[in-house]
């Protein structure tokens, strides 16, 4: 009887924990975890939602160096983060007004950044993030990658956190994933025609520099639906689509979700 009790106890304790990860522990990475439904999951002390099937999601920042601490119930898992090399470009001798935006637009930029930040902080129960992402434009050439940075006149600029697809103006853009529109703005200072989608658990995607926006805030969109067209609105040098992926305020590499090498 006692042996049986011990066996049952062992069975319960050993079967109570299991976890798998889909995604690499590399800077900028999008990672989906799967564990037992009902588990309590913490990523670096931040409690994250777990779906009824046991899925949870998180991501690693561009410059993340320290290990990731994942706590599932009472079990702690520590993962090293692999570093990446980013493309750094120095350009000197530029006219100063091309390096810094004019003062009269500061308030506008601040206001628009607040809207974007709010859309990115949504922590909904949607579970669309568990589905595979799809390319937003077929046959487009990737002209800009995540993490690259320009140093203009010695001033390091904001790193590029998106993935750029060069395409002709008016090219149809398809939703990479099912989601709900949380921001639809035709003319933001930096990003021009901008869409943000919520995919659940803090995962959001952004589409920028759009010419036409064909969806409205609050609208539910299916993967592959046409959401607008390619443009060069906002601060864009030419027609292209720039897409972004976030886990709350952490900017991730969209290529890691799209499986682009
Ligand atoms: Zn870009």
mmCIF file of N, CA, C and O in Angstrom, residues 16 18 34-40 50-55 73:
data_model
loop_
_atom_site.group_PDB
_atom_site.id
_atom_site.type_symbol
_atom_site.label_atom_id
_atom_site.label_comp_id
_atom_site.label_asym_id
_atom_site.label_seq_id
_atom_site.Cartn_x
_atom_site.Cartn_y
_atom_site.Cartn_z
ATOM 1 N N UNK A 16 3.646 16.413 -13.471
ATOM 2 C CA UNK A 16 3.075 17.741 -13.285
ATOM 3 C C UNK A 16 3.900 18.822 -13.971
ATOM 4 O O UNK A 16 3.493 19.953 -14.043
ATOM 5 N N UNK A 18 6.138 19.869 -17.460
ATOM 6 C CA UNK A 18 6.662 19.651 -18.806
ATOM 7 C C UNK A 18 6.641 20.992 -19.498
ATOM 8 O O UNK A 18 5.712 21.765 -19.301
ATOM 9 N N UNK A 34 5.104 25.940 -24.259
ATOM 10 C CA UNK A 34 3.918 25.125 -23.989
ATOM 11 C C UNK A 34 4.173 24.317 -22.737
ATOM 12 O O UNK A 34 5.210 23.671 -22.605
ATOM 13 N N UNK A 35 3.243 24.409 -21.831
ATOM 14 C CA UNK A 35 3.364 23.673 -20.582
ATOM 15 C C UNK A 35 1.978 23.152 -20.201
ATOM 16 O O UNK A 35 1.040 23.229 -20.993
ATOM 17 N N UNK A 36 1.864 22.638 -18.980
ATOM 18 C CA UNK A 36 0.569 22.117 -18.565
ATOM 19 C C UNK A 36 -0.422 23.251 -18.386
ATOM 20 O O UNK A 36 -0.095 24.266 -17.766
ATOM 21 N N UNK A 37 -1.627 23.089 -18.928
ATOM 22 C CA UNK A 37 -2.646 24.132 -18.722
ATOM 23 C C UNK A 37 -2.832 24.378 -17.226
ATOM 24 O O UNK A 37 -2.693 23.464 -16.417
ATOM 25 N N UNK A 38 -3.092 25.615 -16.897
ATOM 26 C CA UNK A 38 -3.325 25.952 -15.493
ATOM 27 C C UNK A 38 -2.056 26.269 -14.722
ATOM 28 O O UNK A 38 -2.116 26.600 -13.539
ATOM 29 N N UNK A 39 -0.897 26.170 -15.382
ATOM 30 C CA UNK A 39 0.371 26.477 -14.694
ATOM 31 C C UNK A 39 0.492 27.974 -14.456
ATOM 32 O O UNK A 39 -0.107 28.776 -15.165
ATOM 33 N N UNK A 40 1.309 28.312 -13.471
ATOM 34 C CA UNK A 40 1.664 29.714 -13.247
ATOM 35 C C UNK A 40 3.009 29.952 -13.908
ATOM 36 O O UNK A 40 3.992 29.314 -13.544
ATOM 37 N N UNK A 50 -1.478 32.068 -19.615
ATOM 38 C CA UNK A 50 -1.318 30.737 -20.208
ATOM 39 C C UNK A 50 -2.676 30.356 -20.802
ATOM 40 O O UNK A 50 -3.702 30.508 -20.147
ATOM 41 N N UNK A 51 -2.686 29.904 -22.070
ATOM 42 C CA UNK A 51 -3.968 29.567 -22.704
ATOM 43 C C UNK A 51 -4.512 28.261 -22.116
ATOM 44 O O UNK A 51 -3.793 27.535 -21.422
ATOM 45 N N UNK A 52 -5.750 27.930 -22.453
ATOM 46 C CA UNK A 52 -6.361 26.694 -21.936
ATOM 47 C C UNK A 52 -5.630 25.458 -22.453
ATOM 48 O O UNK A 52 -5.777 24.373 -21.904
ATOM 49 N N UNK A 53 -4.814 25.626 -23.493
ATOM 50 C CA UNK A 53 -4.020 24.496 -23.993
ATOM 51 C C UNK A 53 -2.587 24.512 -23.467
ATOM 52 O O UNK A 53 -1.787 23.653 -23.824
ATOM 53 N N UNK A 54 -2.266 25.517 -22.655
ATOM 54 C CA UNK A 54 -0.942 25.575 -22.041
ATOM 55 C C UNK A 54 0.079 26.434 -22.768
ATOM 56 O O UNK A 54 1.262 26.420 -22.432
ATOM 57 N N UNK A 55 -0.354 27.202 -23.768
ATOM 58 C CA UNK A 55 0.587 28.058 -24.503
ATOM 59 C C UNK A 55 0.822 29.387 -23.786
ATOM 60 O O UNK A 55 -0.098 29.963 -23.212
ATOM 61 N N UNK A 73 5.333 27.222 -12.195
ATOM 62 C CA UNK A 73 4.974 26.769 -10.854
ATOM 63 C C UNK A 73 6.209 26.893 -9.957
ATOM 64 O O UNK A 73 6.707 27.986 -9.807
#
